[in-house]
Coordinates of N, CA and C in Angstrom, one line a residue:
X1 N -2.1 268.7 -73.5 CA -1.3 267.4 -73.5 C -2.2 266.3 -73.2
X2 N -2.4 265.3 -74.4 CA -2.9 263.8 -73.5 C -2.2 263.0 -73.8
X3 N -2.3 262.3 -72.8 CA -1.5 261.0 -72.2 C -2.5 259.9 -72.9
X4 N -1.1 259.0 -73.5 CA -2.0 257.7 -74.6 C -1.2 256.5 -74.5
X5 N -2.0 255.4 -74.3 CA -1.4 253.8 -73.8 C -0.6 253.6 -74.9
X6 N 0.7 253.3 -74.7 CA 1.2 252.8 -75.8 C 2.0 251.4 -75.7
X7 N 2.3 251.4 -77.0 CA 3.2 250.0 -77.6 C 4.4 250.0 -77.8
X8 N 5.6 249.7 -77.4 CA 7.4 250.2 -77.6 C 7.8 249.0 -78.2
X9 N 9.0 249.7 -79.3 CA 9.4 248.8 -80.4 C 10.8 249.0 -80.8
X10 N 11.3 248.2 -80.4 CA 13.0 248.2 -81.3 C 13.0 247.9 -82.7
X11 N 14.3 248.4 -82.9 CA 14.4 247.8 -84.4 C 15.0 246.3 -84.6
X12 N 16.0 246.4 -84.5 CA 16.6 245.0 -85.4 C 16.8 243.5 -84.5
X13 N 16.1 242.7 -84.8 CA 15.3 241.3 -83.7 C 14.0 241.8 -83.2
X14 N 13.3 243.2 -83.8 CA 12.1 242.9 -83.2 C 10.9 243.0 -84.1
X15 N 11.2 244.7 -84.8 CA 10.3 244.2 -85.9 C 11.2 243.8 -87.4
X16 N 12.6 244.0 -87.4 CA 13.2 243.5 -88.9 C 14.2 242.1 -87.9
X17 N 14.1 241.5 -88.7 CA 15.5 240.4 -89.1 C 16.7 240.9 -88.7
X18 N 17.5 240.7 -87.6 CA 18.6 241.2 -87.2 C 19.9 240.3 -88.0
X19 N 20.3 240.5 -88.9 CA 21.7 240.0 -89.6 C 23.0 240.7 -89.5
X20 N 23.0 241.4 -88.3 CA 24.0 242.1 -88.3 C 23.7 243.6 -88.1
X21 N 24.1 244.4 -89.1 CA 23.5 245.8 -88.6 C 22.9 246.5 -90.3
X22 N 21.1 246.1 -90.1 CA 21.4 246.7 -91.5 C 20.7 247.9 -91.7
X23 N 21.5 248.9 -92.5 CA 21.7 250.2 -93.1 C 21.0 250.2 -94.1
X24 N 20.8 249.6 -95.0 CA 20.0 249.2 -96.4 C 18.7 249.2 -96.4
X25 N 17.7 250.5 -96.8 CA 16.3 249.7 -96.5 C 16.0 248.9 -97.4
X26 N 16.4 248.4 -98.6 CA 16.0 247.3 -99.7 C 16.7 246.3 -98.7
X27 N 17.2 246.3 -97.7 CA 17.3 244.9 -96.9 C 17.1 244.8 -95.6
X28 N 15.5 245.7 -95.7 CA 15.2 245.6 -94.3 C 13.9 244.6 -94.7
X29 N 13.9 243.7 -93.8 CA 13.1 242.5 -93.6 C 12.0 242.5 -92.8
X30 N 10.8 242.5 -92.5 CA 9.9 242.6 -91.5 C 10.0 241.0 -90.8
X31 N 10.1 241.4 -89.7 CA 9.7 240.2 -88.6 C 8.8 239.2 -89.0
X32 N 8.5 238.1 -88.8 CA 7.2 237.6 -89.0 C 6.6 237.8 -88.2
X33 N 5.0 238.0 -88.2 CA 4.1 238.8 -87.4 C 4.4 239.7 -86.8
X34 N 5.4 240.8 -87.2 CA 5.8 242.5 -87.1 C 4.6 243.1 -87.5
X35 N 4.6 243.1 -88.5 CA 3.4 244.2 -89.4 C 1.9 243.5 -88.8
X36 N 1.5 242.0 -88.3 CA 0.1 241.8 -88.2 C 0.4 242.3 -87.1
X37 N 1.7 242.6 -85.9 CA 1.2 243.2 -84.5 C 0.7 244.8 -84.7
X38 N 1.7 245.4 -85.5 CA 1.1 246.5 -85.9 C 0.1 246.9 -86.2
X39 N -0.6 246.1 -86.9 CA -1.8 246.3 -87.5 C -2.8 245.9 -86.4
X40 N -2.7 245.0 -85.9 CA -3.5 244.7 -84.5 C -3.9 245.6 -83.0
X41 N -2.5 246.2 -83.2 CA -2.5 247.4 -82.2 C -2.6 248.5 -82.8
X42 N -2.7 248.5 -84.2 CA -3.1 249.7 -84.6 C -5.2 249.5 -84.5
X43 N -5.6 248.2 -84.7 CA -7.3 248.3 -84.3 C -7.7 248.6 -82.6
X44 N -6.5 248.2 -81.7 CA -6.6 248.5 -80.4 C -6.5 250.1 -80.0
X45 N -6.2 250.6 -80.9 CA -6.0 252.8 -80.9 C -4.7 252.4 -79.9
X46 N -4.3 251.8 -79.9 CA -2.8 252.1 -79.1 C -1.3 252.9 -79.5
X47 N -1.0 254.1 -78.8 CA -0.1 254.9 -80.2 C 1.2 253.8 -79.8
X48 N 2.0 254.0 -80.8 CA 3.3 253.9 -80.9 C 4.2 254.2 -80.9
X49 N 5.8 253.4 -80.5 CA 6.8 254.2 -79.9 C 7.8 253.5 -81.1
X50 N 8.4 254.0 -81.7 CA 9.1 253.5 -82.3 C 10.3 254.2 -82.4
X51 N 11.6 253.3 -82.1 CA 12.7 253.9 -81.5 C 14.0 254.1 -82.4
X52 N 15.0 254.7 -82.2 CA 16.1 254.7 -83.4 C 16.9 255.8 -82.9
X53 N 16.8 256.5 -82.0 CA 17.7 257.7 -81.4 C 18.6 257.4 -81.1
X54 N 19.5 256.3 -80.4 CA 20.4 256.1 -79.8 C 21.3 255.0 -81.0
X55 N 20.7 253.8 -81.2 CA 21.2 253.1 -81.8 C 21.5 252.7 -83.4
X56 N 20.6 252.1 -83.5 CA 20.5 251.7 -85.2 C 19.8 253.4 -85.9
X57 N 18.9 253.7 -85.8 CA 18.5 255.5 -86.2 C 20.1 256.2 -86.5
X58 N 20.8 255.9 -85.8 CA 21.8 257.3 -85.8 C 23.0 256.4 -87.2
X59 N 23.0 255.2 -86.9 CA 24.0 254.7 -87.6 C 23.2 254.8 -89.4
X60 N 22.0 254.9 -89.9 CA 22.0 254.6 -90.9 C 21.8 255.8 -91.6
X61 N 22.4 255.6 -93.0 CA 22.5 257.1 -93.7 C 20.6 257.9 -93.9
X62 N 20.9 259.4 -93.7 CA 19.8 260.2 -92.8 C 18.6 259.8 -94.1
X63 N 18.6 259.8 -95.7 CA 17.4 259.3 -96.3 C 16.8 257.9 -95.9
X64 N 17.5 257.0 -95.1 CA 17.1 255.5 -94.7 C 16.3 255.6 -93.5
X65 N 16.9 256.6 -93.0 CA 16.2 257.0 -91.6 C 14.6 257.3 -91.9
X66 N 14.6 258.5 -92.7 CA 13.2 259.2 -93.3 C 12.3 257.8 -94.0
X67 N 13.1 256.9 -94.7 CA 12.3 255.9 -95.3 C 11.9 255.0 -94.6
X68 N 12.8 254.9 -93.1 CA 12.1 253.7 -92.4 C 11.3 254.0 -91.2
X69 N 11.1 255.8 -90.7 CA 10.4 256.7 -90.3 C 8.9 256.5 -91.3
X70 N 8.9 256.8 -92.1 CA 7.5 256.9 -93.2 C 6.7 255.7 -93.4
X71 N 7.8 254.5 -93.5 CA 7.4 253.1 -94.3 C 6.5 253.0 -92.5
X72 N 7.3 253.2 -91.3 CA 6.7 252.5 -90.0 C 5.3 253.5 -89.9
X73 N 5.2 254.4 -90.1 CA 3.9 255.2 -89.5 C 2.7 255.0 -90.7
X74 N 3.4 254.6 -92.0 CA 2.4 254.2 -93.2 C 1.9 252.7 -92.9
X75 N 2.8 251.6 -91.6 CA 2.0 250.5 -91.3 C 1.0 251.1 -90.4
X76 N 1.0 251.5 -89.6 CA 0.1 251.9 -88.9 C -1.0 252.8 -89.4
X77 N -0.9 253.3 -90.6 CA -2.3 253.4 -91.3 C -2.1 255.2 -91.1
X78 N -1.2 255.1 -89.8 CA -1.2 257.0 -89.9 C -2.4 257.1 -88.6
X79 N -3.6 256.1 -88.6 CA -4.3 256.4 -87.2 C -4.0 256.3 -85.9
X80 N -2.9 255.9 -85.5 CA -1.8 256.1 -84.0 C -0.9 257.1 -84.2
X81 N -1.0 257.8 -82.9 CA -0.2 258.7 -82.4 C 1.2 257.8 -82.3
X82 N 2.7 258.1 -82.8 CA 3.6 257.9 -83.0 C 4.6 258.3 -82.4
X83 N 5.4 257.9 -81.3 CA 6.2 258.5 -80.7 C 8.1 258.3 -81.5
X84 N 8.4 259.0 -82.1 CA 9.3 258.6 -83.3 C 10.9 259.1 -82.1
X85 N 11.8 257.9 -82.9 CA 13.2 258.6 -82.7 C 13.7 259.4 -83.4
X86 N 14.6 260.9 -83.4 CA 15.1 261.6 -84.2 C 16.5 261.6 -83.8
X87 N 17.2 260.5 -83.5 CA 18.5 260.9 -82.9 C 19.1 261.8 -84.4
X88 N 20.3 262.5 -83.8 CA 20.7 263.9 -84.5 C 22.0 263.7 -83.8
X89 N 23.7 264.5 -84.9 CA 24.2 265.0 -83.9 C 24.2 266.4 -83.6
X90 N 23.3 267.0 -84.2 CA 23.1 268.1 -83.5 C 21.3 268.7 -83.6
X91 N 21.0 270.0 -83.6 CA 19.9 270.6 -83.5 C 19.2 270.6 -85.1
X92 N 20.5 271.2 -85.4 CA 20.3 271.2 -86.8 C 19.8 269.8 -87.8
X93 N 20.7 268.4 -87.7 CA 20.2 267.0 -88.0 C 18.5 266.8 -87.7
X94 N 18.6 267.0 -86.0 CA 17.4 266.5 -85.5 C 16.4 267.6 -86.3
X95 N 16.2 268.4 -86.6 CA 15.2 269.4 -86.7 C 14.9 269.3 -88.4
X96 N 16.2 268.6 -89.0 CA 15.9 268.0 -90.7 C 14.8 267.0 -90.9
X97 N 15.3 265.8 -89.9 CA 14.2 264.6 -89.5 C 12.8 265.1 -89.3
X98 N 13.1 265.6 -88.3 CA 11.6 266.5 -87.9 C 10.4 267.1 -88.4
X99 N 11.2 268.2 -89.4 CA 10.8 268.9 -90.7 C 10.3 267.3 -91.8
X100 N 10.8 266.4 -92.1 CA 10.3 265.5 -92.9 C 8.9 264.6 -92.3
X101 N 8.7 264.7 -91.0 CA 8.0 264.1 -90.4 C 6.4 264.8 -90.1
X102 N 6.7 266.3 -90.3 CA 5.8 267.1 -89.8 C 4.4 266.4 -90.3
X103 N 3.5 266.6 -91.5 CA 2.7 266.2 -92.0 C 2.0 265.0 -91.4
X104 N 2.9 264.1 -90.9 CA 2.5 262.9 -90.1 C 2.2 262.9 -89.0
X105 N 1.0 261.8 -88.8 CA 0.7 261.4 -87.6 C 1.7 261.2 -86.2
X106 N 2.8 261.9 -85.9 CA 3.8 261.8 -84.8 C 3.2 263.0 -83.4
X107 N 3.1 262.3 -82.5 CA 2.7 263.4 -81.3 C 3.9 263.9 -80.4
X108 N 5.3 262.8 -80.9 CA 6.6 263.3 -80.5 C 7.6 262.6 -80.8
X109 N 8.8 263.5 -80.6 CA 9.8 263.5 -81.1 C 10.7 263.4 -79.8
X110 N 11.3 261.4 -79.6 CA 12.1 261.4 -78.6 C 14.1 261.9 -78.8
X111 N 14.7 262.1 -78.4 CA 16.1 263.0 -79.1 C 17.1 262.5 -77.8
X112 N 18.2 262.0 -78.0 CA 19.6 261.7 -77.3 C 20.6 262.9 -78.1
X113 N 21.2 263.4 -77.0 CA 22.5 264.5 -77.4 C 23.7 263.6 -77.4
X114 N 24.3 263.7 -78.7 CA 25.3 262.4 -78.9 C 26.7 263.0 -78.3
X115 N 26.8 264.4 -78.1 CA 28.3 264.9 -77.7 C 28.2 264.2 -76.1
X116 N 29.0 263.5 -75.5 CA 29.1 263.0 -73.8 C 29.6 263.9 -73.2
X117 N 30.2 265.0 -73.9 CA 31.2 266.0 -73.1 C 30.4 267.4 -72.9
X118 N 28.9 267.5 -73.2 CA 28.1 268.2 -73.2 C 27.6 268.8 -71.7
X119 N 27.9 270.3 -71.5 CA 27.7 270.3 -69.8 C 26.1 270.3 -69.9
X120 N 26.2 271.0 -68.4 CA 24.4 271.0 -68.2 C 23.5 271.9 -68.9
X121 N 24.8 273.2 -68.9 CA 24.5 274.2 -69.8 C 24.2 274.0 -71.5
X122 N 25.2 273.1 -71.7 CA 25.1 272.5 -73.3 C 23.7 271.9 -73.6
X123 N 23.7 270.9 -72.5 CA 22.3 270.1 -72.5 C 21.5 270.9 -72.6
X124 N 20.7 271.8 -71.9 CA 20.3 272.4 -71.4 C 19.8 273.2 -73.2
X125 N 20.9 273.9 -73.5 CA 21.2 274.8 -74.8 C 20.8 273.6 -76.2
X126 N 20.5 272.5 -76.4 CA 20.5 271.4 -77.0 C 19.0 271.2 -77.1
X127 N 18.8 270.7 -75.8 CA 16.8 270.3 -75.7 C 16.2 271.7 -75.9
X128 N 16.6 273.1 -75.2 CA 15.7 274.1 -75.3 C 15.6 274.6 -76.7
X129 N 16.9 274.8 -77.6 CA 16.8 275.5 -78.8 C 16.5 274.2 -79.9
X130 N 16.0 272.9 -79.4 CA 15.2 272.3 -80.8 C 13.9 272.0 -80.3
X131 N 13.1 272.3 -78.9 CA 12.0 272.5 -78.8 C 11.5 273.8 -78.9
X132 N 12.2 274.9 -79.1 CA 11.5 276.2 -79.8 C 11.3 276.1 -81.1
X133 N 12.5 275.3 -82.1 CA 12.0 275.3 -83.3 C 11.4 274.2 -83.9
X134 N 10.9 272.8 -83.1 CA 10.7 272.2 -83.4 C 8.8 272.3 -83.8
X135 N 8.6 271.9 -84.9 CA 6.6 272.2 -84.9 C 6.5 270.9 -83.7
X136 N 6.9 269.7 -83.7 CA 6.4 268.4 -82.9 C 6.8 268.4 -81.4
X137 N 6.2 268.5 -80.5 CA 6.3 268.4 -79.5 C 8.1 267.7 -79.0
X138 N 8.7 267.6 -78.0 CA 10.3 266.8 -78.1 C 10.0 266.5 -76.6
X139 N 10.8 265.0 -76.5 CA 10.6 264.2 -75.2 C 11.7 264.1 -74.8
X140 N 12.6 264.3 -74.1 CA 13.8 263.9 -73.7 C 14.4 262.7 -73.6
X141 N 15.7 262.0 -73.6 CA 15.9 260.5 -73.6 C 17.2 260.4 -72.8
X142 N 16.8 260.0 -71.6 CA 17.7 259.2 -70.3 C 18.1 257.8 -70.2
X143 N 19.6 257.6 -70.8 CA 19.7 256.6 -70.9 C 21.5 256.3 -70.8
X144 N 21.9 256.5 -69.5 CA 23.2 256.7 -68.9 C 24.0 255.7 -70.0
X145 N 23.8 254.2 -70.2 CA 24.3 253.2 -71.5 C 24.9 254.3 -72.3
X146 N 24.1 255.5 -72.9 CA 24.3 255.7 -74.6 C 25.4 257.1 -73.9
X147 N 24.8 258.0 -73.1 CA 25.0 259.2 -72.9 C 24.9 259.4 -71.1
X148 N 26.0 260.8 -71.0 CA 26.3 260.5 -69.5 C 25.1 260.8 -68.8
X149 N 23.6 261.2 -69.1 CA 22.4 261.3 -68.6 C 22.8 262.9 -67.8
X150 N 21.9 263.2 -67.9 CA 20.8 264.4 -67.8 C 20.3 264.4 -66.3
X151 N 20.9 265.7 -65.8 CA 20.9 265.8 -64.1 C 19.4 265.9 -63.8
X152 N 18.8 265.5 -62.8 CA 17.6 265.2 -62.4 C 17.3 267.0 -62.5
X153 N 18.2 267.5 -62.1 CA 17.2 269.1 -61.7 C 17.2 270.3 -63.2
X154 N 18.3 269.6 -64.2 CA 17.9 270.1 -65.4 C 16.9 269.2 -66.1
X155 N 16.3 268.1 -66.0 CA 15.3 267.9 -66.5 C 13.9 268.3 -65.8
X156 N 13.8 268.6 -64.8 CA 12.9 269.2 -63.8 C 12.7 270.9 -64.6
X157 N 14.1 270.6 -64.8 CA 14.1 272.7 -65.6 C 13.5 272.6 -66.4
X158 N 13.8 271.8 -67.7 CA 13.4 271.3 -69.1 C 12.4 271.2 -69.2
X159 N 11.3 270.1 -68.1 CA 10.0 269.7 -68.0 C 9.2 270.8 -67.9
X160 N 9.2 272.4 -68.0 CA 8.7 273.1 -67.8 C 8.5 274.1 -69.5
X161 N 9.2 273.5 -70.2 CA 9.4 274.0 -71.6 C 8.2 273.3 -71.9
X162 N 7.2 274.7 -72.7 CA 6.0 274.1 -73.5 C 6.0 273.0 -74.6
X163 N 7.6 273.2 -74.7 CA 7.1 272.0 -76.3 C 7.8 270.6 -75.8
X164 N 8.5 270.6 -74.6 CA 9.1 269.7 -74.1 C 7.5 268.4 -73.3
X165 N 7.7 267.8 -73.9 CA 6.3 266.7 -73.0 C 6.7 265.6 -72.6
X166 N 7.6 265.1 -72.4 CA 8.1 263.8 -71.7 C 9.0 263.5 -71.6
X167 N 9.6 262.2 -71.3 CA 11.1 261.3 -71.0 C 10.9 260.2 -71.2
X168 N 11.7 259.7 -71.8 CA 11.9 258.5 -72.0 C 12.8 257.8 -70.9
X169 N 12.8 257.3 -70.2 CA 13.9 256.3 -69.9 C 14.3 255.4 -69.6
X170 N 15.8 255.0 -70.0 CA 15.9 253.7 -70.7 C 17.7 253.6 -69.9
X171 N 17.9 252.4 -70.0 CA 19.4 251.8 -69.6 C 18.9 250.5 -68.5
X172 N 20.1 250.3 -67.7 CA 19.8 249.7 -66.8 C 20.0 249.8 -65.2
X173 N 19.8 250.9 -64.8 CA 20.0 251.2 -63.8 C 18.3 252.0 -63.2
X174 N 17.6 250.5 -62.4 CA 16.4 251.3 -62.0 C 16.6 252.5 -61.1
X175 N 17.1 252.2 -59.8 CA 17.2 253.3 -59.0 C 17.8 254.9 -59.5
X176 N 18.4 255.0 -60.4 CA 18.7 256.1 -60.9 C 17.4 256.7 -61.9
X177 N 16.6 256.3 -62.5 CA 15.5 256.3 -63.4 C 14.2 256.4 -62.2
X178 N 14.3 256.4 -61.0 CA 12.8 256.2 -60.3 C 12.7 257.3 -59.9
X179 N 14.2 258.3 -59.6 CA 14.0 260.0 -59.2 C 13.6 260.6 -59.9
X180 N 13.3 260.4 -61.5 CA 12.6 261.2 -62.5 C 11.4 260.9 -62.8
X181 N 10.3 260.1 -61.6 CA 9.1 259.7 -62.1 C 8.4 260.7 -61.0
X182 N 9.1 261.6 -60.4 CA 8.4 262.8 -59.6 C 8.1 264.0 -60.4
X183 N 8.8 263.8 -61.7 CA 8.9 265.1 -62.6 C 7.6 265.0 -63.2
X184 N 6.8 263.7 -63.1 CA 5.9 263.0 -64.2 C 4.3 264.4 -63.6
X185 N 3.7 264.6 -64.9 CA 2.9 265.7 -64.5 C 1.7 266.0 -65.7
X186 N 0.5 266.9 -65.4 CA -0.6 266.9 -66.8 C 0.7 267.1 -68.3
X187 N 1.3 268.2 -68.0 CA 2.5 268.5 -69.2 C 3.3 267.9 -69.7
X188 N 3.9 266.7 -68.6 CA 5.0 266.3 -68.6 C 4.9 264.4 -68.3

């Protein structure tokens, strides 16, 4: 496992034109100076995080996904390590995305479990059985906003899965997000 400085990126108001919510990649718009930051941080070797698991990723139909997955890692020239969203609603979705990604420069694959009624056990049964079949390493994503978040002591469990290498997290609640920076480790 190595640990690489990176750069985090939303989608719509950061690097596309936010008009609403768009699904269409023939009307995805680049930011102005989106693509020269990319390209600028792509001469700084800084990998990239580019996001879609939770939000805009899940809402657009799954070929738009792959096209706006490919189009983002082909600005970056493919020489940054890529930390990609694959939100899925299930193993099976996430592990389609995945499979289309393999060949590319991605060092992981961040993933939200979209069912909220999901126990620990489910959870648990969710992250482990798409990090066994996943080829790309899978980072977990804490983010109480989207999903009811992931008990500190099953991600402590998780963090010990070879293909599992990180966490993301994200919402707004610092004090609940600072118990999970003890989990932080060479693997993890």
């Amino acid at each position: 496992n190595k640990k690489y400085p990176a750069a985090f990126f939303d989608r719509d108001g950061v690097l596309n034109y936010d008009y609403g919510y768009v699904y269409k990649f023939k009307e995805f718009n680049w930011m102005k100076g989106s693509l020269s930051t990319l390209k600028f941080l792509t001469k700084k070797n800084l990998s990239m995080f580019c996001l879609g698991s939770a939000g805009e990723g899940m809402n657009l139909p799954f070929k738009t996904r792959i096209e706006f997955a490919l189009n983002f890692l082909e600005n970056v020239s493919n020489k940054q390590p890529v930390l990609m969203g694959a939100g899925g609603f299930g193993v099976k979705d996430c592990l389609n995305f995945i499979q289309e990604l393999e060949p590319k420069k991605t060092f992981g694959i961040h993933v939200i479990p979209y069912d909220s009624k999901l126990s620990d056990n489910g959870l648990e049964f969710f992250y482990s059985s798409l990090a066994d079949k996943s080829p790309i390493p899978i980072w977990l994503y804490q983010n109480t906003t989207r999903h009811r978040g992931i008990p500190l002591k099953l991600a402590g469990k998780l963090s010990k899965h070879p293909n599992i290498h990180g966490m993301k997290l994200a919402g707004f609640d610092l004090r609940l997000n600072q118990r999970f920076i003890k989990l932080d480790s060479p693997e993890f």
